[in-house]
PDB file of N, CA, C and O in Angstrom:
ATOM      1  N   UNK W   1       0.850  -1.162   0.000  1.00 90.00           N
ATOM      2  CA  UNK W   1       0.000   0.000   0.000  1.00 90.00           C
ATOM      3  C   UNK W   1       0.910   1.244   0.000  1.00 90.00           C
ATOM      4  O   UNK W   1       1.770   1.374   0.861  1.00 90.00           O
ATOM      5  N   UNK W   2       0.709   2.161  -0.952  1.00 96.00           N
ATOM      6  CA  UNK W   2       1.538   3.372  -0.996  1.00 96.00           C
ATOM      7  C   UNK W   2       1.332   4.258   0.231  1.00 96.00           C
ATOM      8  O   UNK W   2       0.251   4.282   0.823  1.00 96.00           O
ATOM      9  N   UNK W   3       2.375   4.976   0.599  1.00 98.00           N
ATOM     10  CA  UNK W   3       2.333   5.900   1.740  1.00 98.00           C
ATOM     11  C   UNK W   3       2.719   7.278   1.247  1.00 98.00           C
ATOM     12  O   UNK W   3       3.660   7.435   0.463  1.00 98.00           O
ATOM     13  N   UNK W   4       1.976   8.290   1.719  1.00 98.00           N
ATOM     14  CA  UNK W   4       2.221   9.670   1.310  1.00 98.00           C
ATOM     15  C   UNK W   4       2.209  10.555   2.547  1.00 98.00           C
ATOM     16  O   UNK W   4       1.306  10.441   3.382  1.00 98.00           O
ATOM     17  N   UNK W   5       3.192  11.405   2.684  1.00 98.00           N
ATOM     18  CA  UNK W   5       3.255  12.369   3.789  1.00 98.00           C
ATOM     19  C   UNK W   5       2.653  13.681   3.302  1.00 98.00           C
ATOM     20  O   UNK W   5       3.043  14.183   2.243  1.00 98.00           O
ATOM     21  N   UNK W   6       1.713  14.238   4.058  1.00 98.00           N
ATOM     22  CA  UNK W   6       1.059  15.469   3.643  1.00 98.00           C
ATOM     23  C   UNK W   6       1.020  16.456   4.805  1.00 98.00           C
ATOM     24  O   UNK W   6       0.616  16.096   5.915  1.00 98.00           O
ATOM     25  N   UNK W   7       1.436  17.698   4.554  1.00 98.00           N
ATOM     26  CA  UNK W   7       1.393  18.758   5.556  1.00 98.00           C
ATOM     27  C   UNK W   7       0.216  19.669   5.254  1.00 98.00           C
ATOM     28  O   UNK W   7       0.105  20.199   4.135  1.00 98.00           O
ATOM     29  N   UNK W   8      -0.637  19.837   6.244  1.00 97.00           N
ATOM     30  CA  UNK W   8      -1.832  20.664   6.097  1.00 97.00           C
ATOM     31  C   UNK W   8      -1.420  22.111   5.819  1.00 97.00           C
ATOM     32  O   UNK W   8      -0.481  22.624   6.395  1.00 97.00           O
ATOM     33  N   UNK W   9      -2.131  22.784   4.937  1.00 96.00           N
ATOM     34  CA  UNK W   9      -1.780  24.140   4.518  1.00 96.00           C
ATOM     35  C   UNK W   9      -2.339  25.218   5.437  1.00 96.00           C
ATOM     36  O   UNK W   9      -1.907  26.362   5.362  1.00 96.00           O
ATOM     37  N   UNK W  10      -3.308  24.878   6.268  1.00 93.00           N
ATOM     38  CA  UNK W  10      -3.911  25.847   7.174  1.00 93.00           C
ATOM     39  C   UNK W  10      -3.809  25.334   8.602  1.00 93.00           C
ATOM     40  O   UNK W  10      -3.304  24.241   8.842  1.00 93.00           O
ATOM     41  N   UNK W  11      -4.308  26.104   9.547  1.00 93.00           N
ATOM     42  CA  UNK W  11      -4.295  25.665  10.936  1.00 93.00           C
ATOM     43  C   UNK W  11      -2.881  25.543  11.468  1.00 93.00           C
ATOM     44  O   UNK W  11      -2.031  26.404  11.238  1.00 93.00           O
ATOM     45  N   UNK W  12      -2.616  24.445  12.161  1.00 95.00           N
ATOM     46  CA  UNK W  12      -1.306  24.223  12.781  1.00 95.00           C
ATOM     47  C   UNK W  12      -0.263  23.681  11.809  1.00 95.00           C
ATOM     48  O   UNK W  12       0.879  23.464  12.189  1.00 95.00           O
ATOM     49  N   UNK W  13      -0.665  23.398  10.583  1.00 96.00           N
ATOM     50  CA  UNK W  13       0.240  22.892   9.533  1.00 96.00           C
ATOM     51  C   UNK W  13       0.965  21.611   9.970  1.00 96.00           C
ATOM     52  O   UNK W  13       2.178  21.472   9.784  1.00 96.00           O
ATOM     53  N   UNK W  14       0.204  20.714  10.540  1.00 97.00           N
ATOM     54  CA  UNK W  14       0.763  19.439  10.983  1.00 97.00           C
ATOM     55  C   UNK W  14       0.915  18.491   9.797  1.00 97.00           C
ATOM     56  O   UNK W  14       0.233  18.632   8.782  1.00 97.00           O
ATOM     57  N   UNK W  15       1.797  17.515   9.940  1.00 98.00           N
ATOM     58  CA  UNK W  15       2.045  16.541   8.885  1.00 98.00           C
ATOM     59  C   UNK W  15       1.312  15.241   9.206  1.00 98.00           C
ATOM     60  O   UNK W  15       1.363  14.743  10.323  1.00 98.00           O
ATOM     61  N   UNK W  16       0.634  14.710   8.208  1.00 98.00           N
ATOM     62  CA  UNK W  16      -0.159  13.488   8.328  1.00 98.00           C
ATOM     63  C   UNK W  16       0.422  12.433   7.393  1.00 98.00           C
ATOM     64  O   UNK W  16       0.973  12.759   6.346  1.00 98.00           O
ATOM     65  N   UNK W  17       0.268  11.187   7.773  1.00 98.00           N
ATOM     66  CA  UNK W  17       0.663  10.063   6.928  1.00 98.00           C
ATOM     67  C   UNK W  17      -0.595   9.450   6.340  1.00 98.00           C
ATOM     68  O   UNK W  17      -1.538   9.123   7.072  1.00 98.00           O
ATOM     69  N   UNK W  18      -0.612   9.308   5.028  1.00 98.00           N
ATOM     70  CA  UNK W  18      -1.751   8.714   4.330  1.00 98.00           C
ATOM     71  C   UNK W  18      -1.293   7.396   3.733  1.00 98.00           C
ATOM     72  O   UNK W  18      -0.336   7.352   2.968  1.00 98.00           O
ATOM     73  N   UNK W  19      -1.974   6.317   4.095  1.00 98.00           N
ATOM     74  CA  UNK W  19      -1.777   5.021   3.435  1.00 98.00           C
ATOM     75  C   UNK W  19      -3.013   4.830   2.576  1.00 98.00           C
ATOM     76  O   UNK W  19      -4.135   4.925   3.072  1.00 98.00           O
ATOM     77  N   UNK W  20      -2.807   4.569   1.299  1.00 96.00           N
ATOM     78  CA  UNK W  20      -3.948   4.501   0.391  1.00 96.00           C
ATOM     79  C   UNK W  20      -3.756   3.424  -0.658  1.00 96.00           C
ATOM     80  O   UNK W  20      -2.643   2.982  -0.928  1.00 96.00           O
ATOM     81  N   UNK W  21      -4.864   3.006  -1.202  1.00 93.00           N
ATOM     82  CA  UNK W  21      -4.881   2.031  -2.270  1.00 93.00           C
ATOM     83  C   UNK W  21      -6.239   2.154  -2.938  1.00 93.00           C
ATOM     84  O   UNK W  21      -7.058   2.978  -2.537  1.00 93.00           O
ATOM     85  N   UNK W  22      -6.499   1.329  -3.909  1.00 92.00           N
ATOM     86  CA  UNK W  22      -7.790   1.395  -4.583  1.00 92.00           C
ATOM     87  C   UNK W  22      -8.909   1.086  -3.589  1.00 92.00           C
ATOM     88  O   UNK W  22      -8.919   0.028  -2.958  1.00 92.00           O
ATOM     89  N   UNK W  23      -9.806   2.033  -3.397  1.00 91.00           N
ATOM     90  CA  UNK W  23     -10.979   1.831  -2.557  1.00 91.00           C
ATOM     91  C   UNK W  23     -10.796   2.086  -1.079  1.00 91.00           C
ATOM     92  O   UNK W  23     -11.743   1.941  -0.312  1.00 91.00           O
ATOM     93  N   UNK W  24      -9.613   2.508  -0.634  1.00 93.00           N
ATOM     94  CA  UNK W  24      -9.417   2.722   0.800  1.00 93.00           C
ATOM     95  C   UNK W  24      -8.284   3.697   1.085  1.00 93.00           C
ATOM     96  O   UNK W  24      -7.396   3.880   0.266  1.00 93.00           O
ATOM     97  N   UNK W  25      -8.381   4.346   2.251  1.00 96.00           N
ATOM     98  CA  UNK W  25      -7.267   5.154   2.745  1.00 96.00           C
ATOM     99  C   UNK W  25      -7.341   5.255   4.258  1.00 96.00           C
ATOM    100  O   UNK W  25      -8.404   5.103   4.860  1.00 96.00           O
ATOM    101  N   UNK W  26      -6.176   5.472   4.855  1.00 97.00           N
ATOM    102  CA  UNK W  26      -6.052   5.594   6.306  1.00 97.00           C
ATOM    103  C   UNK W  26      -5.167   6.800   6.589  1.00 97.00           C
ATOM    104  O   UNK W  26      -4.102   6.940   5.997  1.00 97.00           O
ATOM    105  N   UNK W  27      -5.623   7.664   7.483  1.00 98.00           N
ATOM    106  CA  UNK W  27      -4.881   8.873   7.826  1.00 98.00           C
ATOM    107  C   UNK W  27      -4.382   8.741   9.259  1.00 98.00           C
ATOM    108  O   UNK W  27      -5.156   8.452  10.169  1.00 98.00           O
ATOM    109  N   UNK W  28      -3.075   8.979   9.437  1.00 98.00           N
ATOM    110  CA  UNK W  28      -2.462   8.903  10.765  1.00 98.00           C
ATOM    111  C   UNK W  28      -1.633  10.162  11.012  1.00 98.00           C
ATOM    112  O   UNK W  28      -1.153  10.786  10.074  1.00 98.00           O
ATOM    113  N   UNK W  29      -1.489  10.502  12.293  1.00 97.00           N
ATOM    114  CA  UNK W  29      -0.581  11.576  12.688  1.00 97.00           C
ATOM    115  C   UNK W  29       0.082  11.159  13.979  1.00 97.00           C
ATOM    116  O   UNK W  29      -0.585  10.754  14.921  1.00 97.00           O
ATOM    117  N   UNK W  30       1.386  11.216  14.028  1.00 96.00           N
ATOM    118  CA  UNK W  30       2.161  10.818  15.198  1.00 96.00           C
ATOM    119  C   UNK W  30       1.799   9.408  15.675  1.00 96.00           C
ATOM    120  O   UNK W  30       1.696   9.147  16.868  1.00 96.00           O
ATOM    121  N   UNK W  31       1.571   8.498  14.727  1.00 94.00           N
ATOM    122  CA  UNK W  31       1.281   7.111  15.053  1.00 94.00           C
ATOM    123  C   UNK W  31      -0.145   6.833  15.501  1.00 94.00           C
ATOM    124  O   UNK W  31      -0.473   5.696  15.817  1.00 94.00           O
ATOM    125  N   UNK W  32      -1.003   7.856  15.524  1.00 96.00           N
ATOM    126  CA  UNK W  32      -2.397   7.666  15.927  1.00 96.00           C
ATOM    127  C   UNK W  32      -3.302   7.737  14.705  1.00 96.00           C
ATOM    128  O   UNK W  32      -3.176   8.658  13.885  1.00 96.00           O
ATOM    129  N   UNK W  33      -4.223   6.771  14.603  1.00 97.00           N
ATOM    130  CA  UNK W  33      -5.173   6.753  13.501  1.00 97.00           C
ATOM    131  C   UNK W  33      -6.153   7.910  13.682  1.00 97.00           C
ATOM    132  O   UNK W  33      -6.773   8.046  14.736  1.00 97.00           O
ATOM    133  N   UNK W  34      -6.258   8.745  12.665  1.00 97.00           N
ATOM    134  CA  UNK W  34      -7.170   9.879  12.704  1.00 97.00           C
ATOM    135  C   UNK W  34      -8.438   9.613  11.915  1.00 97.00           C
ATOM    136  O   UNK W  34      -9.503  10.096  12.259  1.00 97.00           O
ATOM    137  N   UNK W  35      -8.313   8.869  10.817  1.00 96.00           N
ATOM    138  CA  UNK W  35      -9.491   8.537  10.013  1.00 96.00           C
ATOM    139  C   UNK W  35      -9.201   7.310   9.172  1.00 96.00           C
ATOM    140  O   UNK W  35      -8.093   7.153   8.654  1.00 96.00           O
ATOM    141  N   UNK W  36     -10.202   6.457   9.051  1.00 94.00           N
ATOM    142  CA  UNK W  36     -10.096   5.275   8.198  1.00 94.00           C
ATOM    143  C   UNK W  36     -11.269   5.273   7.221  1.00 94.00           C
ATOM    144  O   UNK W  36     -12.405   5.497   7.603  1.00 94.00           O
ATOM    145  N   UNK W  37     -10.963   5.063   5.981  1.00 92.00           N
ATOM    146  CA  UNK W  37     -11.951   4.919   4.923  1.00 92.00           C
ATOM    147  C   UNK W  37     -11.645   3.572   4.280  1.00 92.00           C
ATOM    148  O   UNK W  37     -10.984   3.493   3.254  1.00 92.00           O
ATOM    149  N   UNK W  38     -12.090   2.476   4.958  1.00 87.00           N
ATOM    150  CA  UNK W  38     -11.621   1.154   4.562  1.00 87.00           C
ATOM    151  C   UNK W  38     -12.339   0.499   3.388  1.00 87.00           C
ATOM    152  O   UNK W  38     -11.858  -0.493   2.879  1.00 87.00           O
ATOM    153  N   UNK W  39     -13.477   1.046   2.941  1.00 83.00           N
ATOM    154  CA  UNK W  39     -14.197   0.350   1.889  1.00 83.00           C
ATOM    155  C   UNK W  39     -15.080   1.323   1.120  1.00 83.00           C
ATOM    156  O   UNK W  39     -16.123   1.742   1.620  1.00 83.00           O
ATOM    157  N   UNK W  40     -14.671   1.669  -0.079  1.00 76.00           N
ATOM    158  CA  UNK W  40     -15.443   2.592  -0.901  1.00 76.00           C
ATOM    159  C   UNK W  40     -16.811   2.030  -1.250  1.00 76.00           C
ATOM    160  O   UNK W  40     -17.777   2.776  -1.397  1.00 76.00           O
ATOM    161  N   UNK W  41     -16.911   0.709  -1.360  1.00 74.00           N
ATOM    162  CA  UNK W  41     -18.198   0.078  -1.693  1.00 74.00           C
ATOM    163  C   UNK W  41     -19.260   0.412  -0.653  1.00 74.00           C
ATOM    164  O   UNK W  41     -20.434   0.541  -0.974  1.00 74.00           O
ATOM    165  N   UNK W  42     -18.862   0.573   0.609  1.00 73.00           N
ATOM    166  CA  UNK W  42     -19.818   0.875   1.676  1.00 73.00           C
ATOM    167  C   UNK W  42     -20.450   2.253   1.496  1.00 73.00           C
ATOM    168  O   UNK W  42     -21.531   2.511   2.019  1.00 73.00           O
ATOM    169  N   UNK W  43     -19.794   3.126   0.762  1.00 76.00           N
ATOM    170  CA  UNK W  43     -20.335   4.467   0.525  1.00 76.00           C
ATOM    171  C   UNK W  43     -21.053   4.561  -0.805  1.00 76.00           C
ATOM    172  O   UNK W  43     -21.509   5.631  -1.180  1.00 76.00           O
ATOM    173  N   UNK W  44     -21.127   3.468  -1.518  1.00 81.00           N
ATOM    174  CA  UNK W  44     -21.823   3.450  -2.795  1.00 81.00           C
ATOM    175  C   UNK W  44     -20.943   3.783  -3.986  1.00 81.00           C
ATOM    176  O   UNK W  44     -21.432   3.974  -5.087  1.00 81.00           O
ATOM    177  N   UNK W  45     -19.647   3.861  -3.776  1.00 82.00           N
ATOM    178  CA  UNK W  45     -18.711   4.155  -4.850  1.00 82.00           C
ATOM    179  C   UNK W  45     -18.356   2.845  -5.558  1.00 82.00           C
ATOM    180  O   UNK W  45     -18.084   1.844  -4.907  1.00 82.00           O
ATOM    181  N   UNK W  46     -18.358   2.869  -6.869  1.00 83.00           N
ATOM    182  CA  UNK W  46     -18.021   1.647  -7.599  1.00 83.00           C
ATOM    183  C   UNK W  46     -16.513   1.389  -7.521  1.00 83.00           C
ATOM    184  O   UNK W  46     -15.720   2.324  -7.428  1.00 83.00           O
ATOM    185  N   UNK W  47     -16.104   0.130  -7.576  1.00 79.00           N
ATOM    186  CA  UNK W  47     -14.676  -0.200  -7.526  1.00 79.00           C
ATOM    187  C   UNK W  47     -13.874   0.444  -8.658  1.00 79.00           C
ATOM    188  O   UNK W  47     -12.721   0.813  -8.474  1.00 79.00           O
ATOM    189  N   UNK W  48     -14.479   0.587  -9.827  1.00 85.00           N
ATOM    190  CA  UNK W  48     -13.790   1.220 -10.954  1.00 85.00           C
ATOM    191  C   UNK W  48     -13.550   2.698 -10.709  1.00 85.00           C
ATOM    192  O   UNK W  48     -12.573   3.268 -11.178  1.00 85.00           O
ATOM    193  N   UNK W  49     -14.446   3.336  -9.976  1.00 89.00           N
ATOM    194  CA  UNK W  49     -14.342   4.761  -9.686  1.00 89.00           C
ATOM    195  C   UNK W  49     -13.337   5.039  -8.565  1.00 89.00           C
ATOM    196  O   UNK W  49     -12.681   6.081  -8.543  1.00 89.00           O
ATOM    197  N   UNK W  50     -13.200   4.122  -7.625  1.00 90.00           N
ATOM    198  CA  UNK W  50     -12.384   4.319  -6.426  1.00 90.00           C
ATOM    199  C   UNK W  50     -10.914   3.988  -6.677  1.00 90.00           C
ATOM    200  O   UNK W  50     -10.332   3.118  -6.053  1.00 90.00           O
ATOM    201  N   UNK W  51     -10.290   4.729  -7.577  1.00 93.00           N
ATOM    202  CA  UNK W  51      -8.883   4.501  -7.903  1.00 93.00           C
ATOM    203  C   UNK W  51      -7.991   4.968  -6.759  1.00 93.00           C
ATOM    204  O   UNK W  51      -8.418   5.756  -5.902  1.00 93.00           O
ATOM    205  N   UNK W  52      -6.767   4.504  -6.758  1.00 94.00           N
ATOM    206  CA  UNK W  52      -5.818   4.905  -5.721  1.00 94.00           C
ATOM    207  C   UNK W  52      -5.593   6.421  -5.765  1.00 94.00           C
ATOM    208  O   UNK W  52      -5.514   7.077  -4.725  1.00 94.00           O
ATOM    209  N   UNK W  53      -5.526   6.998  -6.961  1.00 95.00           N
ATOM    210  CA  UNK W  53      -5.342   8.438  -7.108  1.00 95.00           C
ATOM    211  C   UNK W  53      -6.508   9.213  -6.488  1.00 95.00           C
ATOM    212  O   UNK W  53      -6.303  10.210  -5.789  1.00 95.00           O
ATOM    213  N   UNK W  54      -7.727   8.749  -6.710  1.00 93.00           N
ATOM    214  CA  UNK W  54      -8.900   9.389  -6.121  1.00 93.00           C
ATOM    215  C   UNK W  54      -8.875   9.266  -4.596  1.00 93.00           C
ATOM    216  O   UNK W  54      -9.193  10.223  -3.889  1.00 93.00           O
ATOM    217  N   UNK W  55      -8.478   8.115  -4.089  1.00 94.00           N
ATOM    218  CA  UNK W  55      -8.421   7.920  -2.639  1.00 94.00           C
ATOM    219  C   UNK W  55      -7.413   8.881  -2.001  1.00 94.00           C
ATOM    220  O   UNK W  55      -7.667   9.451  -0.946  1.00 94.00           O
ATOM    221  N   UNK W  56      -6.283   9.100  -2.658  1.00 97.00           N
ATOM    222  CA  UNK W  56      -5.286  10.040  -2.149  1.00 97.00           C
ATOM    223  C   UNK W  56      -5.856  11.457  -2.144  1.00 97.00           C
ATOM    224  O   UNK W  56      -5.731  12.180  -1.150  1.00 97.00           O
ATOM    225  N   UNK W  57      -6.511  11.845  -3.223  1.00 96.00           N
ATOM    226  CA  UNK W  57      -7.111  13.187  -3.287  1.00 96.00           C
ATOM    227  C   UNK W  57      -8.195  13.371  -2.234  1.00 96.00           C
ATOM    228  O   UNK W  57      -8.305  14.443  -1.627  1.00 96.00           O
ATOM    229  N   UNK W  58      -8.996  12.338  -1.989  1.00 94.00           N
ATOM    230  CA  UNK W  58     -10.038  12.414  -0.958  1.00 94.00           C
ATOM    231  C   UNK W  58      -9.419  12.541   0.431  1.00 94.00           C
ATOM    232  O   UNK W  58      -9.915  13.306   1.269  1.00 94.00           O
ATOM    233  N   UNK W  59      -8.349  11.813   0.688  1.00 96.00           N
ATOM    234  CA  UNK W  59      -7.675  11.888   1.984  1.00 96.00           C
ATOM    235  C   UNK W  59      -7.108  13.290   2.218  1.00 96.00           C
ATOM    236  O   UNK W  59      -7.242  13.846   3.312  1.00 96.00           O
ATOM    237  N   UNK W  60      -6.491  13.862   1.197  1.00 97.00           N
ATOM    238  CA  UNK W  60      -5.949  15.218   1.324  1.00 97.00           C
ATOM    239  C   UNK W  60      -7.071  16.216   1.584  1.00 97.00           C
ATOM    240  O   UNK W  60      -6.942  17.102   2.435  1.00 97.00           O
ATOM    241  N   UNK W  61      -8.193  16.071   0.897  1.00 96.00           N
ATOM    242  CA  UNK W  61      -9.341  16.954   1.127  1.00 96.00           C
ATOM    243  C   UNK W  61      -9.850  16.810   2.557  1.00 96.00           C
ATOM    244  O   UNK W  61     -10.207  17.811   3.206  1.00 96.00           O
ATOM    245  N   UNK W  62      -9.892  15.581   3.077  1.00 96.00           N
ATOM    246  CA  UNK W  62     -10.324  15.360   4.460  1.00 96.00           C
ATOM    247  C   UNK W  62      -9.377  16.024   5.448  1.00 96.00           C
ATOM    248  O   UNK W  62      -9.808  16.589   6.452  1.00 96.00           O
ATOM    249  N   UNK W  63      -8.085  15.977   5.175  1.00 97.00           N
ATOM    250  CA  UNK W  63      -7.100  16.609   6.057  1.00 97.00           C
ATOM    251  C   UNK W  63      -7.277  18.125   6.035  1.00 97.00           C
ATOM    252  O   UNK W  63      -7.306  18.769   7.083  1.00 97.00           O
ATOM    253  N   UNK W  64      -7.395  18.694   4.864  1.00 97.00           N
ATOM    254  CA  UNK W  64      -7.537  20.149   4.758  1.00 97.00           C
ATOM    255  C   UNK W  64      -8.806  20.646   5.457  1.00 97.00           C
ATOM    256  O   UNK W  64      -8.794  21.691   6.089  1.00 97.00           O
ATOM    257  N   UNK W  65      -9.891  19.898   5.359  1.00 96.00           N
ATOM    258  CA  UNK W  65     -11.161  20.305   5.971  1.00 96.00           C
ATOM    259  C   UNK W  65     -11.343  19.723   7.374  1.00 96.00           C
ATOM    260  O   UNK W  65     -12.323  20.031   8.040  1.00 96.00           O
ATOM    261  N   UNK W  66     -10.418  18.879   7.799  1.00 96.00           N
ATOM    262  CA  UNK W  66     -10.530  18.132   9.072  1.00 96.00           C
ATOM    263  C   UNK W  66     -11.856  17.396   9.169  1.00 96.00           C
ATOM    264  O   UNK W  66     -12.512  17.385  10.206  1.00 96.00           O
ATOM    265  N   UNK W  67     -12.249  16.755   8.065  1.00 92.00           N
ATOM    266  CA  UNK W  67     -13.487  15.963   8.030  1.00 92.00           C
ATOM    267  C   UNK W  67     -13.339  14.719   8.893  1.00 92.00           C
ATOM    268  O   UNK W  67     -12.523  13.850   8.613  1.00 92.00           O
ATOM    269  N   UNK W  68     -14.118  14.626   9.947  1.00 88.00           N
ATOM    270  CA  UNK W  68     -14.132  13.434  10.787  1.00 88.00           C
ATOM    271  C   UNK W  68     -12.909  13.233  11.631  1.00 88.00           C
ATOM    272  O   UNK W  68     -12.645  12.122  12.070  1.00 88.00           O
ATOM    273  N   UNK W  69     -12.124  14.303  11.873  1.00 90.00           N
ATOM    274  CA  UNK W  69     -10.921  14.154  12.690  1.00 90.00           C
ATOM    275  C   UNK W  69     -10.606  15.482  13.387  1.00 90.00           C
ATOM    276  O   UNK W  69     -11.137  16.514  13.012  1.00 90.00           O
ATOM    277  N   UNK W  70      -9.752  15.410  14.372  1.00 88.00           N
ATOM    278  CA  UNK W  70      -9.317  16.640  15.036  1.00 88.00           C
ATOM    279  C   UNK W  70      -7.909  16.983  14.566  1.00 88.00           C
ATOM    280  O   UNK W  70      -7.218  16.177  13.984  1.00 88.00           O
ATOM    281  N   UNK W  71      -7.519  18.216  14.818  1.00 86.00           N
ATOM    282  CA  UNK W  71      -6.178  18.633  14.441  1.00 86.00           C
ATOM    283  C   UNK W  71      -5.272  18.294  15.560  1.00 86.00           C
ATOM    284  O   UNK W  71      -4.336  17.983  15.823  1.00 86.00           O
TER     285      UNK W  71
END
């Protein structure tokens, strides 16, 4: 599973680790899980649509907006 380090552009500008693959992503900071999106099918997204690139972009959007997580 690919790993990407991302630093938030606003707020405290903390760095998050994103592990992502087709249909799933996991966001961590300082070794603590902040958000898990383990199955795109559960949200109604088709497997063909849930590419690894899309999962990475969704994770970055969640970090920037702090969707479902704290800073």
